[in-house]
Amino acid sequence: DAGVTQSPTHLIKTRGQQVTLRCSPKSGHDTVSWYQQALGQGPQFIFQYYEEEERQRGNFPDRFSGHQFPNYSSELNVNALLLGDSALYLCASSQGDTQYFGPGTRLTVL
Amino acid sequence: SQQGEEDPQALSIQEGENATMNCSYKTSINNLQWYRQNSGRGLVHLILIRSNEREKHSGRLRVTLDTSKKSSSLLITASRAADTASYFCATPPDTGRRALTFGSGTRLQVQP
């Protein structure tokens, strides 16, 4: 049984560009959450998707948007990239209380 | 602001010693979870303890929860070099939503 997968592993973009990150949840999991982790910090919650709708959102601007597909996979989109968006982006899937994390996508904004 | 805060921020011990990390949180919770992260990679779930539990064990891990003090501790016994990692506590709110709030973590270094 594959765990949570994310693509790509690494990404380099320049300021002002747009980026799309992808996540496939663990088999049987219907809920996907996205987190941003800056260097040396704990993950910060961005938003959570359930049944293709955004169920909860953290304190992130509208430049951060997402989508969940009928197969429960999800995308995170970030528009008008800023240098401060450089971080590790983690996806987590869940069916109950425990969240299972993917390996993350390392985004560098130059 | 962070819900959970781990203490200490960094810990260095010798192989075979025990490591204890503490977590404090601010609001009511229905469970508290501990995660491990190796070198900026994904988080690995270690253990979940519910608000009506006081202690839980998993292999070399022992977690305690004191809801009156809003604190938890993670004990790793007989540590190994492979335990070197950052450890985070995470709490969902007791409203039933599943978003986790993390602290800044404890960076554990186990010297061989």
mmCIF file of C-alpha atoms in Angstrom:
data_model
loop_
_atom_site.group_PDB
_atom_site.id
_atom_site.type_symbol
_atom_site.label_atom_id
_atom_site.label_comp_id
_atom_site.label_asym_id
_atom_site.label_seq_id
_atom_site.Cartn_x
_atom_site.Cartn_y
_atom_site.Cartn_z
ATOM 1 C CA ASP A 1 0.000 0.000 0.000
ATOM 2 C CA ALA A 2 1.613 3.243 -1.153
ATOM 3 C CA GLY A 3 1.780 6.043 1.346
ATOM 4 C CA VAL A 4 1.204 9.698 0.590
ATOM 5 C CA THR A 5 3.083 10.803 -2.505
ATOM 6 C CA GLN A 6 3.971 14.309 -3.625
ATOM 7 C CA SER A 7 5.388 15.774 -6.805
ATOM 8 C CA PRO A 8 7.691 17.300 -7.687
ATOM 9 C CA THR A 9 10.387 16.733 -5.055
ATOM 10 C CA HIS A 10 12.136 20.015 -5.697
ATOM 11 C CA LEU A 11 11.139 23.137 -7.600
ATOM 12 C CA ILE A 12 12.867 26.429 -8.350
ATOM 13 C CA LYS A 13 10.805 29.432 -9.436
ATOM 14 C CA THR A 14 11.320 33.167 -9.718
ATOM 15 C CA ARG A 15 9.320 35.913 -8.038
ATOM 16 C CA GLY A 16 5.951 36.578 -9.627
ATOM 17 C CA GLN A 17 5.621 33.129 -11.159
ATOM 18 C CA GLN A 18 2.935 30.580 -10.357
ATOM 19 C CA VAL A 19 3.429 27.033 -9.100
ATOM 20 C CA THR A 20 1.314 23.889 -8.772
ATOM 21 C CA LEU A 21 2.170 21.118 -6.336
ATOM 22 C CA ARG A 22 0.500 17.720 -6.374
ATOM 23 C CA CYS A 23 -0.438 15.155 -3.744
ATOM 24 C CA SER A 24 -1.868 11.641 -3.849
ATOM 25 C CA PRO A 25 -3.309 10.465 -0.531
ATOM 26 C CA LYS A 26 -2.923 7.112 1.136
ATOM 27 C CA SER A 27 -5.381 4.531 -0.156
ATOM 28 C CA GLY A 28 -8.751 4.890 1.553
ATOM 29 C CA HIS A 29 -8.105 8.415 2.843
ATOM 30 C CA ASP A 30 -10.655 11.039 1.856
ATOM 31 C CA THR A 31 -9.177 14.152 3.487
ATOM 32 C CA VAL A 32 -6.097 16.059 2.340
ATOM 33 C CA SER A 33 -4.383 18.851 4.264
ATOM 34 C CA TRP A 34 -1.559 21.109 3.126
ATOM 35 C CA TYR A 35 1.130 22.624 5.341
ATOM 36 C CA GLN A 36 3.985 25.059 4.781
ATOM 37 C CA GLN A 37 7.189 24.543 6.737
ATOM 38 C CA ALA A 38 9.832 27.264 6.773
ATOM 39 C CA LEU A 39 13.383 26.318 7.677
ATOM 40 C CA GLY A 40 13.748 25.653 11.389
ATOM 41 C CA GLN A 41 10.029 25.993 12.082
ATOM 42 C CA GLY A 42 7.117 23.664 12.581
ATOM 43 C CA PRO A 43 4.568 23.126 9.790
ATOM 44 C CA GLN A 44 1.879 25.783 9.389
ATOM 45 C CA PHE A 45 -1.585 24.723 8.256
ATOM 46 C CA ILE A 46 -2.660 26.135 4.879
ATOM 47 C CA PHE A 47 -5.985 24.416 4.148
ATOM 48 C CA GLN A 48 -7.832 21.134 4.180
ATOM 49 C CA TYR A 49 -9.984 19.480 1.514
ATOM 50 C CA TYR A 50 -12.753 16.957 1.977
ATOM 51 C CA GLU A 51 -15.225 15.782 -0.671
ATOM 52 C CA GLU A 52 -13.667 18.195 -3.180
ATOM 53 C CA GLU A 53 -14.375 21.243 -1.037
ATOM 54 C CA GLU A 54 -12.154 23.417 1.125
ATOM 55 C CA ARG A 55 -13.278 22.563 4.632
ATOM 56 C CA GLN A 56 -10.911 24.685 6.676
ATOM 57 C CA ARG A 57 -8.306 27.338 5.952
ATOM 58 C CA GLY A 58 -5.358 28.665 7.894
ATOM 59 C CA ASN A 59 -3.974 32.187 7.903
ATOM 60 C CA PHE A 60 -2.698 32.281 4.315
ATOM 61 C CA PRO A 61 -3.520 34.839 1.590
ATOM 62 C CA ASP A 62 -5.733 34.142 -1.398
ATOM 63 C CA ARG A 63 -2.621 33.617 -3.520
ATOM 64 C CA PHE A 64 -2.730 30.122 -2.053
ATOM 65 C CA SER A 65 -5.509 28.034 -3.540
ATOM 66 C CA GLY A 66 -6.199 24.369 -3.923
ATOM 67 C CA HIS A 67 -8.309 21.700 -5.433
ATOM 68 C CA GLN A 68 -9.335 18.146 -4.643
ATOM 69 C CA PHE A 69 -10.278 15.717 -7.367
ATOM 70 C CA PRO A 70 -12.881 12.903 -7.266
ATOM 71 C CA ASN A 71 -10.088 10.370 -6.631
ATOM 72 C CA TYR A 72 -9.135 12.442 -3.521
ATOM 73 C CA SER A 73 -5.809 13.621 -4.956
ATOM 74 C CA SER A 74 -5.131 17.301 -4.492
ATOM 75 C CA GLU A 75 -3.261 20.267 -5.885
ATOM 76 C CA LEU A 76 -1.863 23.344 -4.180
ATOM 77 C CA ASN A 77 -1.474 26.440 -6.347
ATOM 78 C CA VAL A 78 0.477 29.526 -5.378
ATOM 79 C CA ASN A 79 0.253 32.652 -7.534
ATOM 80 C CA ALA A 80 2.536 35.692 -7.666
ATOM 81 C CA LEU A 81 5.324 33.947 -5.801
ATOM 82 C CA LEU A 82 7.272 35.876 -3.189
ATOM 83 C CA LEU A 83 10.709 35.144 -1.800
ATOM 84 C CA GLY A 84 9.020 34.308 1.506
ATOM 85 C CA ASP A 85 7.117 31.463 -0.109
ATOM 86 C CA SER A 86 10.341 29.440 -0.171
ATOM 87 C CA ALA A 87 9.625 26.486 2.089
ATOM 88 C CA LEU A 88 8.916 22.785 2.318
ATOM 89 C CA TYR A 89 5.288 22.112 1.376
ATOM 90 C CA LEU A 90 3.815 19.067 3.027
ATOM 91 C CA CYS A 91 0.678 17.204 2.148
ATOM 92 C CA ALA A 92 -1.075 14.973 4.677
ATOM 93 C CA SER A 93 -3.974 12.594 4.235
ATOM 94 C CA SER A 94 -6.300 11.228 6.871
ATOM 95 C CA GLN A 95 -9.382 9.136 7.436
ATOM 96 C CA GLY A 96 -9.568 9.586 11.219
ATOM 97 C CA ASP A 97 -7.550 11.651 13.655
ATOM 98 C CA THR A 98 -4.072 10.598 12.518
ATOM 99 C CA GLN A 99 -2.561 12.479 9.590
ATOM 100 C CA TYR A 100 -0.013 10.753 7.368
ATOM 101 C CA PHE A 101 2.484 13.008 5.665
ATOM 102 C CA GLY A 102 4.152 12.802 2.298
ATOM 103 C CA PRO A 103 7.861 13.535 1.753
ATOM 104 C CA GLY A 104 7.181 17.137 0.793
ATOM 105 C CA THR A 105 8.041 19.456 -2.078
ATOM 106 C CA ARG A 106 10.950 21.828 -1.528
ATOM 107 C CA LEU A 107 10.092 25.151 -3.242
ATOM 108 C CA THR A 108 12.796 27.739 -3.752
ATOM 109 C CA VAL A 109 11.802 31.194 -4.988
ATOM 110 C CA LEU A 110 14.626 33.309 -6.436
ATOM 111 C CA SER B 1 0.587 31.850 17.218
ATOM 112 C CA GLN B 2 1.776 28.332 17.997
ATOM 113 C CA GLN B 3 -0.594 26.077 19.927
ATOM 114 C CA GLY B 4 2.071 23.627 21.024
ATOM 115 C CA GLU B 5 5.558 24.582 22.118
ATOM 116 C CA GLU B 6 8.265 21.999 22.614
ATOM 117 C CA ASP B 7 10.997 22.209 25.201
ATOM 118 C CA PRO B 8 13.958 22.070 24.966
ATOM 119 C CA GLN B 9 14.581 23.465 21.493
ATOM 120 C CA ALA B 10 17.666 21.267 21.159
ATOM 121 C CA LEU B 11 18.926 18.206 22.994
ATOM 122 C CA SER B 12 22.191 16.294 22.612
ATOM 123 C CA ILE B 13 22.707 12.922 24.317
ATOM 124 C CA GLN B 14 24.837 9.798 24.025
ATOM 125 C CA GLU B 15 23.588 6.557 22.530
ATOM 126 C CA GLY B 16 21.881 4.437 25.164
ATOM 127 C CA GLU B 17 20.688 7.403 27.220
ATOM 128 C CA ASN B 18 17.051 8.414 27.543
ATOM 129 C CA ALA B 19 15.685 11.551 25.892
ATOM 130 C CA THR B 20 12.754 13.518 27.265
ATOM 131 C CA MET B 21 10.945 16.233 25.348
ATOM 132 C CA ASN B 22 8.091 18.345 26.626
ATOM 133 C CA CYS B 23 5.186 20.046 24.923
ATOM 134 C CA SER B 24 2.840 22.702 26.253
ATOM 135 C CA TYR B 25 -0.367 23.799 24.577
ATOM 136 C CA LYS B 26 -2.917 26.536 25.140
ATOM 137 C CA THR B 27 -6.459 25.438 24.350
ATOM 138 C CA SER B 28 -8.608 22.386 25.007
ATOM 139 C CA ILE B 29 -7.777 19.372 22.886
ATOM 140 C CA ASN B 30 -9.288 15.983 22.153
ATOM 141 C CA ASN B 31 -5.946 14.394 21.359
ATOM 142 C CA LEU B 32 -2.243 15.207 21.069
ATOM 143 C CA GLN B 33 0.104 13.676 18.534
ATOM 144 C CA TRP B 34 3.868 13.370 18.301
ATOM 145 C CA TYR B 35 5.736 13.329 14.991
ATOM 146 C CA ARG B 36 9.361 12.824 13.951
ATOM 147 C CA GLN B 37 11.076 14.537 11.028
ATOM 148 C CA ASN B 38 14.435 13.558 9.606
ATOM 149 C CA SER B 39 16.499 16.270 7.875
ATOM 150 C CA GLY B 40 13.655 18.358 6.443
ATOM 151 C CA ARG B 41 11.785 15.415 4.985
ATOM 152 C CA GLY B 42 8.184 14.354 5.628
ATOM 153 C CA LEU B 43 6.831 13.866 9.120
ATOM 154 C CA VAL B 44 6.405 10.381 10.540
ATOM 155 C CA HIS B 45 3.555 9.821 12.982
ATOM 156 C CA LEU B 46 4.810 8.335 16.264
ATOM 157 C CA ILE B 47 1.918 8.198 18.688
ATOM 158 C CA LEU B 48 -1.498 9.698 19.422
ATOM 159 C CA ILE B 49 -2.776 10.110 22.970
ATOM 160 C CA ARG B 50 -6.387 11.051 23.642
ATOM 161 C CA SER B 51 -7.498 13.583 26.218
ATOM 162 C CA ASN B 52 -8.919 10.852 28.473
ATOM 163 C CA GLU B 53 -5.596 8.969 28.525
ATOM 164 C CA ARG B 54 -2.693 9.769 30.859
ATOM 165 C CA GLU B 55 0.046 7.556 29.453
ATOM 166 C CA LYS B 56 0.707 5.554 26.323
ATOM 167 C CA HIS B 57 3.554 3.311 25.197
ATOM 168 C CA SER B 58 4.825 2.275 21.785
ATOM 169 C CA GLY B 59 8.068 0.321 21.679
ATOM 170 C CA ARG B 60 10.781 2.577 23.169
ATOM 171 C CA LEU B 61 8.415 5.550 23.270
ATOM 172 C CA ARG B 62 6.401 6.662 26.276
ATOM 173 C CA VAL B 63 4.031 9.600 26.102
ATOM 174 C CA THR B 64 2.276 11.237 29.011
ATOM 175 C CA LEU B 65 -0.506 13.801 28.944
ATOM 176 C CA ASP B 66 -1.565 16.134 31.749
ATOM 177 C CA THR B 67 -4.640 18.040 30.609
ATOM 178 C CA SER B 68 -4.795 20.051 33.853
ATOM 179 C CA LYS B 69 -1.358 21.497 33.068
ATOM 180 C CA LYS B 70 -1.905 21.441 29.305
ATOM 181 C CA SER B 71 1.344 19.579 28.801
ATOM 182 C CA SER B 72 2.706 16.362 27.358
ATOM 183 C CA SER B 73 6.061 14.638 27.391
ATOM 184 C CA LEU B 74 7.742 12.203 25.027
ATOM 185 C CA LEU B 75 10.337 9.843 26.447
ATOM 186 C CA ILE B 76 12.616 7.847 24.148
ATOM 187 C CA THR B 77 14.408 5.123 26.070
ATOM 188 C CA ALA B 78 17.765 3.572 25.148
ATOM 189 C CA SER B 79 18.286 6.072 22.339
ATOM 190 C CA ARG B 80 20.058 5.171 19.108
ATOM 191 C CA ALA B 81 21.899 7.287 16.549
ATOM 192 C CA ALA B 82 18.958 6.670 14.199
ATOM 193 C CA ASP B 83 16.710 8.583 16.627
ATOM 194 C CA THR B 84 18.499 11.796 15.604
ATOM 195 C CA ALA B 85 15.697 13.974 14.217
ATOM 196 C CA SER B 86 13.333 16.820 15.038
ATOM 197 C CA TYR B 87 10.333 15.930 17.158
ATOM 198 C CA PHE B 88 7.056 17.864 17.054
ATOM 199 C CA CYS B 89 3.911 17.764 19.091
ATOM 200 C CA ALA B 90 0.700 18.587 17.259
ATOM 201 C CA THR B 91 -2.814 19.250 18.446
ATOM 202 C CA PRO B 92 -6.127 19.488 16.649
ATOM 203 C CA PRO B 93 -8.735 21.728 18.280
ATOM 204 C CA ASP B 94 -11.531 20.001 20.177
ATOM 205 C CA THR B 95 -14.092 21.306 17.718
ATOM 206 C CA GLY B 96 -13.769 18.188 15.607
ATOM 207 C CA ARG B 97 -11.821 19.759 12.782
ATOM 208 C CA ARG B 98 -8.693 17.932 11.841
ATOM 209 C CA ALA B 99 -6.167 20.685 11.122
ATOM 210 C CA LEU B 100 -3.077 20.218 13.255
ATOM 211 C CA THR B 101 -1.211 23.005 15.005
ATOM 212 C CA PHE B 102 2.499 22.289 15.465
ATOM 213 C CA GLY B 103 5.145 23.695 17.754
ATOM 214 C CA SER B 104 8.649 24.599 16.608
ATOM 215 C CA GLY B 105 10.024 21.212 17.562
ATOM 216 C CA THR B 106 12.870 19.738 19.572
ATOM 217 C CA ARG B 107 16.023 18.901 17.621
ATOM 218 C CA LEU B 108 17.471 15.714 19.094
ATOM 219 C CA GLN B 109 21.068 14.704 18.385
ATOM 220 C CA VAL B 110 22.130 11.231 19.537
ATOM 221 C CA GLN B 111 25.901 10.840 19.553
ATOM 222 C CA PRO B 112 27.172 7.313 18.719
#
